Coordinates of C-alpha atoms in Angstrom, one line a residue:
Chain A
M1 CA 0.1 0.5 -0.1
I2 CA 1.3 3.2 -0.7
E3 CA -0.1 6.7 1.1
Y4 CA -1.1 9.4 -1.1
I5 CA -1.0 13.3 0.2
K6 CA -0.9 16.1 -0.5
R7 CA -0.2 19.9 1.1
D8 CA 1.1 22.8 -0.4
V9 CA 4.7 23.0 1.5
A10 CA 7.0 20.7 2.4
V11 CA 9.3 21.0 5.4
I12 CA 12.0 19.0 6.1
G13 CA 13.8 18.1 8.9
A14 CA 11.7 19.2 12.5
G15 CA 15.0 21.4 14.2
A16 CA 14.7 25.3 14.7
A17 CA 14.8 26.4 10.8
G18 CA 11.9 24.1 10.0
L19 CA 9.8 24.7 13.2
F20 CA 10.3 28.3 12.5
A21 CA 9.0 28.4 9.1
A22 CA 6.1 25.3 9.6
A23 CA 4.7 28.8 12.1
E24 CA 4.9 30.6 9.1
T25 CA 3.9 29.0 5.8
M26 CA 0.8 27.6 8.7
K27 CA 0.2 32.2 9.1
G28 CA 0.2 32.3 5.7
G29 CA -2.0 29.9 4.9
C30 CA -0.6 27.3 3.1
S31 CA -1.4 23.6 5.0
T32 CA 2.2 22.8 5.5
I33 CA 3.3 18.6 6.9
V34 CA 6.6 19.0 8.4
I35 CA 9.4 15.7 7.8
D36 CA 11.7 14.7 10.3
R37 CA 13.7 11.1 10.6
E38 CA 13.8 11.5 14.5
Q39 CA 11.0 10.3 16.6
R40 CA 10.2 14.1 17.8
A41 CA 10.5 18.0 16.8
G42 CA 14.1 19.7 18.1
G43 CA 16.9 18.1 15.3
I44 CA 19.8 18.7 16.7
L45 CA 18.2 21.3 19.4
N46 CA 18.2 17.7 22.0
Q47 CA 21.6 17.2 21.7
C48 CA 22.3 20.6 23.3
I49 CA 21.7 20.6 27.1
H50 CA 23.5 23.6 27.7
N51 CA 22.2 27.5 28.4
G52 CA 22.8 29.9 25.4
F53 CA 19.6 29.1 23.5
G54 CA 16.9 32.2 22.9
L55 CA 17.9 35.5 23.5
H56 CA 17.2 37.0 20.4
C57 CA 13.4 34.9 19.5
F58 CA 12.5 34.2 22.8
K59 CA 14.0 37.0 25.2
E60 CA 15.2 34.9 27.1
E61 CA 18.4 32.5 28.0
L62 CA 17.3 28.6 27.4
T63 CA 18.6 25.9 27.2
G64 CA 19.0 24.3 24.0
P65 CA 15.9 21.6 24.2
E66 CA 13.2 24.7 26.2
F67 CA 14.5 26.4 22.1
A68 CA 13.2 23.5 20.8
A69 CA 10.2 23.1 23.0
K70 CA 9.0 26.9 22.6
A71 CA 9.9 26.5 18.0
F72 CA 7.3 23.5 18.2
E73 CA 4.5 25.1 20.1
L74 CA 4.6 27.1 18.2
A75 CA 4.4 25.5 15.4
R76 CA 2.2 23.2 17.4
S77 CA -0.1 26.0 17.7
A78 CA -0.1 27.8 14.1
D79 CA -1.2 23.9 13.3
A80 CA 1.1 22.6 11.3
E81 CA 1.4 18.7 10.7
F82 CA 4.4 16.6 11.7
R83 CA 5.4 13.3 10.1
F84 CA 8.1 11.9 12.8
G85 CA 9.9 9.3 12.3
T86 CA 10.3 9.2 8.8
T87 CA 12.7 9.6 6.3
V88 CA 12.6 11.6 3.3
R89 CA 14.0 9.7 0.5
S90 CA 13.8 11.6 -3.0
I91 CA 12.6 15.1 -4.4
K92 CA 11.5 14.5 -7.7
R93 CA 9.7 17.8 -9.8
N94 CA 7.2 17.4 -11.9
D95 CA 6.1 18.4 -15.2
D96 CA 4.0 20.9 -13.6
G97 CA 6.2 22.5 -10.6
T98 CA 4.9 20.9 -8.1
F99 CA 7.1 18.0 -6.3
T100 CA 6.8 14.7 -5.3
L101 CA 8.5 13.6 -2.3
E102 CA 9.4 10.2 -1.6
M103 CA 9.4 9.3 1.9
L104 CA 9.2 5.6 4.4
S105 CA 7.8 5.7 7.5
R106 CA 7.1 2.6 10.3
A107 CA 3.6 4.0 9.8
H108 CA 2.4 4.1 7.2
G109 CA 5.4 2.8 4.8
V110 CA 5.5 3.9 1.6
T111 CA 4.6 7.8 1.4
L112 CA 4.0 9.9 -1.9
L113 CA 3.6 13.5 -0.9
D114 CA 2.6 16.2 -3.6
C115 CA 3.9 19.4 -2.1
K116 CA 3.9 23.2 -4.8
A117 CA 6.7 24.2 -2.7
V118 CA 9.5 22.4 -0.5
I119 CA 11.5 23.6 2.1
M120 CA 15.6 22.2 2.9
A121 CA 15.5 22.8 7.0
V122 CA 17.9 20.1 6.9
G123 CA 20.5 21.2 9.0
C124 CA 24.0 20.0 8.6
R125 CA 26.6 17.2 9.6
E126 CA 30.2 17.3 10.9
R127 CA 32.8 17.7 9.2
N128 CA 35.1 13.9 11.2
R129 CA 38.3 12.3 10.8
G130 CA 38.1 11.6 7.4
N131 CA 37.7 14.4 6.0
L132 CA 40.7 16.4 7.3
A133 CA 42.8 12.4 6.2
V134 CA 44.5 12.2 9.9
P135 CA 47.0 9.3 9.6
G136 CA 47.0 6.6 12.2
R137 CA 45.2 4.0 12.7
R138 CA 41.0 3.0 12.5
P139 CA 41.3 2.6 16.6
A140 CA 37.3 2.8 17.9
G141 CA 37.2 5.8 20.3
V142 CA 37.7 8.0 17.8
W143 CA 34.5 10.4 17.5
T144 CA 32.7 13.6 16.1
A145 CA 32.0 15.9 19.0
G146 CA 28.5 15.9 17.4
T147 CA 28.4 12.0 18.5
A148 CA 30.1 12.1 21.8
Q149 CA 27.2 15.4 22.6
K150 CA 24.6 13.3 21.2
L151 CA 25.9 9.6 23.1
L152 CA 26.8 11.6 26.4
N153 CA 23.4 13.8 26.3
I154 CA 20.4 11.3 25.3
E155 CA 22.2 8.0 25.7
G156 CA 23.4 8.7 29.0
V157 CA 26.8 6.6 27.6
I158 CA 30.0 8.2 28.4
P159 CA 32.5 7.5 25.8
G160 CA 35.4 7.3 27.7
K161 CA 37.4 8.2 30.5
S162 CA 40.6 10.1 29.1
A163 CA 39.8 12.7 25.5
V164 CA 42.2 14.7 24.2
I165 CA 39.9 17.6 20.9
V166 CA 40.3 17.7 17.6
G167 CA 39.8 21.4 17.4
S168 CA 38.8 24.5 19.3
G169 CA 35.3 25.6 17.7
D170 CA 32.4 26.3 20.1
I171 CA 31.1 22.1 20.1
G172 CA 35.0 21.2 20.8
L173 CA 34.9 23.7 23.9
I174 CA 31.6 22.7 25.5
M175 CA 31.6 19.5 24.6
A176 CA 35.7 19.8 26.9
R177 CA 33.4 21.2 30.5
R178 CA 30.5 18.5 29.4
M179 CA 33.2 15.7 29.7
S180 CA 35.2 17.5 32.2
W181 CA 31.4 18.3 34.5
C182 CA 31.2 14.4 33.7
G183 CA 34.8 13.2 35.3
V184 CA 36.3 12.7 31.9
K185 CA 39.2 14.0 31.9
V186 CA 40.4 15.9 29.3
Q187 CA 44.0 16.0 28.4
A188 CA 44.1 19.4 25.5
V189 CA 42.4 20.5 22.4
I190 CA 44.9 20.9 19.7
E191 CA 44.3 23.6 16.8
I192 CA 46.1 23.6 13.9
M193 CA 45.0 27.5 13.8
P194 CA 47.1 30.1 15.3
R195 CA 43.8 31.5 17.3
P196 CA 40.7 29.3 18.3
S197 CA 37.7 29.2 16.3
G198 CA 35.1 29.4 18.8
L199 CA 34.8 32.4 20.9
V200 CA 37.2 33.2 23.8
R201 CA 34.4 32.8 26.9
N202 CA 34.0 29.7 26.1
I203 CA 37.7 29.0 26.0
A204 CA 37.6 30.9 29.6
Q205 CA 34.5 29.2 30.9
C206 CA 34.9 25.7 29.0
L207 CA 38.9 25.3 29.2
D208 CA 40.6 27.6 30.8
D209 CA 37.8 27.0 34.6
F210 CA 39.0 23.0 33.7
N211 CA 43.1 24.2 33.3
I212 CA 42.7 22.2 30.5
P213 CA 45.5 23.6 27.8
L214 CA 45.2 24.4 24.2
H215 CA 47.5 23.4 21.9
L216 CA 47.9 26.4 18.9
S217 CA 49.0 25.9 14.9
H218 CA 49.3 21.9 16.7
Q219 CA 48.0 19.3 14.1
V220 CA 47.4 15.8 14.8
V221 CA 50.2 13.3 14.0
N222 CA 49.6 9.9 14.0
I223 CA 47.0 8.2 16.3
H224 CA 48.2 4.5 18.3
G225 CA 45.8 1.9 19.1
T226 CA 44.8 -1.0 17.1
E227 CA 41.5 -2.2 19.1
H228 CA 41.1 0.6 20.6
V229 CA 42.5 4.9 20.8
T230 CA 45.4 5.0 23.3
G231 CA 47.2 7.6 22.4
V232 CA 47.5 10.7 19.8
D233 CA 50.5 13.1 18.3
A234 CA 50.6 16.3 17.9
A235 CA 53.1 18.8 16.2
P236 CA 53.6 22.1 16.3
L237 CA 53.7 23.3 12.6
V238 CA 56.5 25.8 11.5
D239 CA 56.6 27.7 8.6
G240 CA 52.9 25.3 8.1
K241 CA 54.5 22.2 8.5
P242 CA 55.1 19.8 11.4
D243 CA 58.1 19.5 13.8
M244 CA 58.3 15.7 13.5
E245 CA 61.2 16.8 16.3
N246 CA 59.0 18.4 18.6
I247 CA 55.8 15.6 18.7
K248 CA 53.9 16.2 22.3
H249 CA 52.4 12.1 22.9
F250 CA 49.2 12.8 24.6
D251 CA 48.0 8.7 26.7
C252 CA 43.7 8.6 26.1
D253 CA 40.5 7.1 25.3
T254 CA 38.6 8.6 23.3
I255 CA 39.5 12.0 20.6
L256 CA 37.2 14.4 19.1
F257 CA 37.0 16.3 16.5
S258 CA 35.2 19.2 15.8
V259 CA 36.6 20.8 12.8
G260 CA 33.7 22.3 11.7
L261 CA 30.3 22.0 9.9
V262 CA 29.3 21.6 6.7
P263 CA 25.1 22.8 4.8
S264 CA 23.4 18.9 4.2
N265 CA 22.7 18.8 0.5
E266 CA 22.4 15.7 -0.6
L267 CA 18.8 15.2 -1.1
M268 CA 18.3 18.0 -3.5
L269 CA 21.4 17.7 -6.0
P270 CA 20.0 15.2 -7.5
L271 CA 17.5 18.4 -8.5
G272 CA 20.6 19.9 -9.8
V273 CA 20.4 22.9 -7.1
E274 CA 23.9 25.0 -7.2
I275 CA 26.2 24.9 -4.5
D276 CA 28.0 28.9 -3.5
P277 CA 31.2 27.0 -2.4
N278 CA 31.7 29.4 -0.1
T279 CA 28.9 28.2 2.6
G280 CA 29.0 24.8 1.1
G281 CA 25.2 25.1 0.9
A282 CA 23.0 26.4 -2.0
K283 CA 22.8 29.0 -3.7
V284 CA 19.5 31.0 -2.6
D285 CA 17.9 34.7 -3.4
S286 CA 16.9 37.2 -1.2
N287 CA 13.4 34.2 -1.3
G288 CA 15.3 32.2 0.1
E289 CA 14.8 30.1 -3.9
T290 CA 18.0 28.0 -5.2
N291 CA 18.0 27.9 -8.4
V292 CA 15.1 25.3 -9.0
P293 CA 11.9 27.5 -8.8
G294 CA 10.2 26.0 -5.6
I295 CA 13.5 24.9 -3.7
F296 CA 13.4 26.9 -0.9
V297 CA 16.9 26.6 2.0
A298 CA 16.7 27.6 5.2
G299 CA 19.5 27.2 8.0
N300 CA 22.3 25.5 8.8
A301 CA 22.0 23.5 5.8
L302 CA 22.1 27.0 3.9
H303 CA 25.5 28.2 5.8
V304 CA 26.4 27.0 9.2
H305 CA 24.8 30.4 11.9
D306 CA 26.4 30.1 15.0
L307 CA 23.4 31.4 16.8
V308 CA 20.1 29.2 17.0
D309 CA 18.1 33.1 16.8
F310 CA 19.4 33.9 13.0
V311 CA 18.7 30.5 12.0
A312 CA 14.7 30.9 13.4
E313 CA 14.4 34.4 12.3
E314 CA 16.1 33.1 8.4
A315 CA 13.7 30.3 8.0
A316 CA 10.6 32.7 8.8
E317 CA 11.5 35.2 6.1
T318 CA 12.1 32.3 4.0
A319 CA 8.4 30.6 5.2
H320 CA 7.1 34.4 3.9
A321 CA 8.9 34.3 1.4
V322 CA 6.8 31.1 0.7
V323 CA 3.5 32.5 1.0
R324 CA 3.8 35.5 -1.0
K325 CA 5.3 32.8 -4.2
L326 CA 2.5 30.5 -3.7
N327 CA 0.3 34.0 -3.8
G328 CA 2.3 34.7 -7.0
T329 CA 3.6 37.7 -5.1
A330 CA 7.2 36.9 -4.0
P331 CA 9.8 39.3 -5.8
C332 CA 11.5 39.1 -8.2
P333 CA 15.4 39.2 -7.4
R334 CA 17.9 40.4 -10.3
Y335 CA 20.0 41.9 -8.9
A336 CA 23.7 40.5 -7.7
A337 CA 25.6 41.1 -4.1
N338 CA 29.0 39.8 -4.7
T339 CA 31.4 40.8 -1.7
R340 CA 35.3 42.2 -2.0
N341 CA 37.2 41.6 0.4
N342 CA 37.4 40.2 4.1
L343 CA 34.3 38.4 3.5
R344 CA 34.4 34.3 3.0
Y345 CA 31.0 35.0 1.7
V346 CA 27.3 36.7 2.0
A347 CA 23.6 35.0 1.7
P348 CA 21.1 36.1 -0.7
L349 CA 23.7 36.3 -3.8
K350 CA 20.3 37.0 -5.9
F351 CA 18.2 40.9 -4.3
A352 CA 15.0 42.6 -5.5
S353 CA 15.3 45.8 -5.2
G354 CA 12.6 47.4 -3.1
E355 CA 12.8 45.7 -0.3
K356 CA 14.7 45.9 3.4
I357 CA 16.8 42.7 2.9
H358 CA 19.0 41.5 5.6
F359 CA 22.0 39.7 4.2
R360 CA 24.7 38.0 6.4
F361 CA 28.2 37.4 5.5
R362 CA 31.2 35.2 8.1
P363 CA 33.3 37.5 8.5
T364 CA 37.5 36.1 7.5
I365 CA 39.4 38.6 10.2
T366 CA 39.4 39.1 13.8
C367 CA 39.6 42.6 14.5
E368 CA 38.2 45.2 17.6
K369 CA 36.7 47.6 15.4
A370 CA 35.7 47.1 11.2
I371 CA 33.1 49.0 8.8
L372 CA 31.5 47.2 6.5
T373 CA 30.8 49.2 3.1
A374 CA 27.8 48.2 0.2
C375 CA 28.6 50.2 -3.2
D376 CA 26.5 49.6 -6.2
A377 CA 27.4 48.8 -9.3
G378 CA 28.8 52.1 -10.3
G379 CA 31.4 51.9 -7.5
N380 CA 28.7 54.4 -5.7
E381 CA 28.7 53.6 -1.3
I382 CA 25.3 53.2 0.1
K383 CA 25.6 52.0 3.0
R384 CA 28.3 52.0 6.0
W385 CA 28.0 50.4 9.2
T386 CA 30.6 50.1 11.8
K387 CA 31.3 47.1 13.5
M388 CA 33.1 46.7 16.7
F389 CA 34.5 43.4 17.2
V390 CA 35.1 41.3 14.3
C391 CA 35.6 37.8 14.7
P392 CA 35.2 34.7 11.9
A393 CA 33.6 33.4 14.5
E394 CA 30.6 35.3 14.4
M395 CA 28.3 35.4 12.0
I396 CA 28.0 39.3 10.4
Q397 CA 24.3 40.4 9.6
I398 CA 22.7 43.6 7.7
E399 CA 19.4 45.1 7.1
L400 CA 19.0 47.4 3.3
D401 CA 16.8 49.1 1.4
A402 CA 17.5 46.9 -1.3
P403 CA 18.9 49.4 -4.2
G404 CA 17.9 48.9 -8.5
S405 CA 21.6 47.7 -8.7
D406 CA 23.8 44.8 -8.2
I407 CA 25.8 45.3 -5.2
T408 CA 29.7 45.3 -4.0
F409 CA 30.1 44.3 0.1
N410 CA 32.7 44.9 1.8
L411 CA 35.0 45.0 4.8
E412 CA 37.8 46.2 6.6
E413 CA 40.1 46.8 9.6
V414 CA 39.8 50.1 11.4
K415 CA 42.8 50.9 13.0
Chain B
M1 CA 45.9 41.6 44.3
K2 CA 45.9 42.0 40.3
K3 CA 44.1 39.5 38.4
S4 CA 43.4 38.9 34.9
L5 CA 40.4 36.7 33.7
I6 CA 38.4 36.9 30.3
C7 CA 34.3 38.2 30.4
I8 CA 31.9 36.0 29.7
S9 CA 28.9 38.4 29.5
C10 CA 29.1 38.6 26.0
P11 CA 31.0 36.8 22.5
R12 CA 33.7 40.3 22.7
G13 CA 35.3 38.4 25.2
C14 CA 37.2 41.8 26.7
H15 CA 40.5 40.3 29.1
L16 CA 40.0 42.4 32.0
E17 CA 42.1 43.2 34.9
I18 CA 40.6 42.9 38.4
S19 CA 42.9 44.5 41.6
S20 CA 41.6 44.7 45.2
A21 CA 41.8 48.9 46.0
A22 CA 40.0 49.5 49.5
A23 CA 37.9 46.7 51.5
G24 CA 34.9 45.8 49.3
E25 CA 36.4 48.2 45.9
W26 CA 38.0 47.0 42.7
L27 CA 39.9 48.1 39.9
V28 CA 38.4 47.1 37.1
S29 CA 40.1 47.8 33.8
G30 CA 39.6 46.9 30.1
N31 CA 36.2 46.4 29.7
Q32 CA 34.0 48.1 27.3
C33 CA 30.1 48.1 29.3
P34 CA 29.2 47.9 32.3
R35 CA 28.8 44.2 32.5
G36 CA 32.1 43.9 32.1
K37 CA 32.5 45.4 36.1
Q38 CA 29.9 43.6 37.0
Y39 CA 31.6 40.4 36.0
A40 CA 35.2 40.2 36.9
I41 CA 33.7 41.6 40.9
Q42 CA 31.1 39.1 40.8
E43 CA 34.1 36.7 40.1
A44 CA 36.7 38.1 42.1
T45 CA 34.6 37.5 45.1
D46 CA 31.9 35.4 43.9
P47 CA 32.1 33.3 40.7
R48 CA 29.5 31.0 39.8
R49 CA 28.6 28.9 36.4
M50 CA 25.4 28.0 34.8
L51 CA 24.7 24.1 35.4
T52 CA 23.2 21.8 33.5
A53 CA 23.7 18.8 33.3
A54 CA 22.1 14.7 32.1
V55 CA 21.4 12.9 34.7
P56 CA 20.2 9.1 34.6
A57 CA 17.5 7.2 34.9
K58 CA 16.0 3.8 35.2
V59 CA 13.1 3.9 32.4
D60 CA 13.0 0.9 29.6
G61 CA 14.5 3.6 27.0
V62 CA 15.1 6.6 27.8
P63 CA 18.5 6.8 29.7
C64 CA 18.5 10.3 31.5
A65 CA 17.0 13.6 31.4
S66 CA 18.1 17.1 30.8
V67 CA 18.4 20.3 34.3
R68 CA 19.7 23.8 34.8
S69 CA 20.3 25.9 37.5
T70 CA 17.6 28.2 37.6
S71 CA 20.3 31.3 37.9
P72 CA 24.0 30.8 38.1
L73 CA 25.5 28.9 40.7
P74 CA 28.3 29.3 42.9
V75 CA 31.5 27.2 41.3
A76 CA 32.2 26.0 45.0
L77 CA 28.8 24.3 45.3
I78 CA 28.6 22.1 42.4
P79 CA 31.4 19.2 42.0
E80 CA 28.8 18.2 45.3
L81 CA 25.7 19.1 43.1
L82 CA 26.9 16.7 40.1
N83 CA 27.6 14.0 42.6
T84 CA 24.1 14.5 43.7
L85 CA 22.7 13.9 39.5
Y86 CA 25.0 11.8 38.9
K87 CA 23.8 9.5 41.2
M88 CA 19.7 9.4 41.2
R89 CA 18.1 6.9 39.0
L90 CA 15.1 9.0 37.9
D91 CA 11.4 7.7 37.4
T92 CA 8.7 9.1 37.5
P93 CA 7.0 11.6 35.2
A94 CA 8.3 15.5 34.9
K95 CA 7.4 18.1 33.2
R96 CA 9.7 21.4 31.5
G97 CA 10.5 23.6 34.0
D98 CA 9.4 21.3 36.9
V99 CA 11.8 21.4 40.3
L100 CA 13.9 18.6 40.7
L101 CA 16.3 19.9 43.6
A102 CA 14.5 22.5 45.7
N103 CA 17.0 25.9 46.6
W104 CA 20.6 23.8 46.7
K105 CA 22.4 23.9 49.8
D106 CA 20.2 26.7 51.0
S107 CA 21.9 29.2 47.1
G108 CA 18.5 29.5 46.9
I109 CA 18.4 28.5 43.2
D110 CA 17.1 24.5 42.6
I111 CA 17.6 22.4 39.6
I112 CA 14.8 22.0 37.0
F113 CA 14.4 19.9 34.1
S114 CA 14.7 21.3 31.2
A115 CA 12.6 19.7 29.1
D116 CA 9.5 16.3 29.2
F117 CA 10.8 13.8 30.6
L118 CA 9.1 10.3 30.0

């Protein structure tokens, strides 16, 4: 038996982006179904039991599960429909521009869902040991930080007794504290770059509080152990190369990799969705729409955010555009947004004039003060923003009354 | 006595220096807003941290429950609290916000469930 259903909008993923998007498409009068492979709403927020979420969205500091519960309530009170324990296997674009999603679940078997628009709110994946091509043996006990987080916070399993964390991103730092509070001896954090990639305050409250050393400009050069990890070697970088004469050895039974996140694109690629190499996510316009009409992307599936509040805000904006698109009142984004210096990317890449648009950037520099400018196609400055304390760990977001011209954004340090 | 620390009040992470001027008076430098001064004095006199944890459960298929403190706790109270939490084996349903431990060590701070349990 195959189940056939039809809705206006399919939202894939019931994390922060999916929940906020669904609430808004429902409010806009579009029947919306949210699909998630897990048995409950919230996505990765459920395993982020630490606090620090929600200050922008809910005006209070929440833990991940609390943020998830509140976001779920928003979507549910807007009457969004949910399918949990359901995996979307494929998205097919029909000749009339609608989509058919093939989904599988224990409860319904195979379901074919017809819809007019799809919002991809599928989040991102962690880069792992394989992505870095770390040499050494292949014993058990090597995890990504997020997997270890799920083990600890959802499954209640402590992954080891003594750990080394590779990469100083915020997730790795949060895990250093979490593991220390669980009685795990965290030996060190090893970072290949000359400065930590996470926020200084997380260095302070997650490493300094527990006297965990941070080895900057160090690279993992070997992993020891036959069945299980017994240790790891790190070498200092000299002129970009590991100095094998000065290797530091750490005895440990657990290694966590916290080395960055990449948007999940698998479901969209067969549709011919174009990917921005700078974000790893889809190229979208100011409607949040990809080059395939009807396929929208929001949240960490689009570009990796550092605050869930910005994920939620972006997803809600995309949902508003989806509603307008289905009503035939969406503007047509025809102008291009470009970046010049010190910005790794801008999203969206195309925009409609006459709209108030949020542009989001990731800086490549760290400085106390910087000026961000927007220039039109003729090189004339349209607007400038002074930004205090700029660093790659923090996304920059600005609002602009979009002009009827291409724009180039530029970021310069103010000495 | 001079002490340097990093402010955790916001993502900027100012490098602060604090020294005692007279009894009950503090000199703070390096802060770029009033919260930095407040944090430095708090850290010098009574350091506190928010505590979040997963508490073991005694229920099939539900290994643990997530909890948090209602406000930042004195750092000295955290180790014993963690021990107490990890020794628990929860089996009674609770709603998000329900109190698990009230007024821990007379701090006025409760430990509450941060998600529905069961």
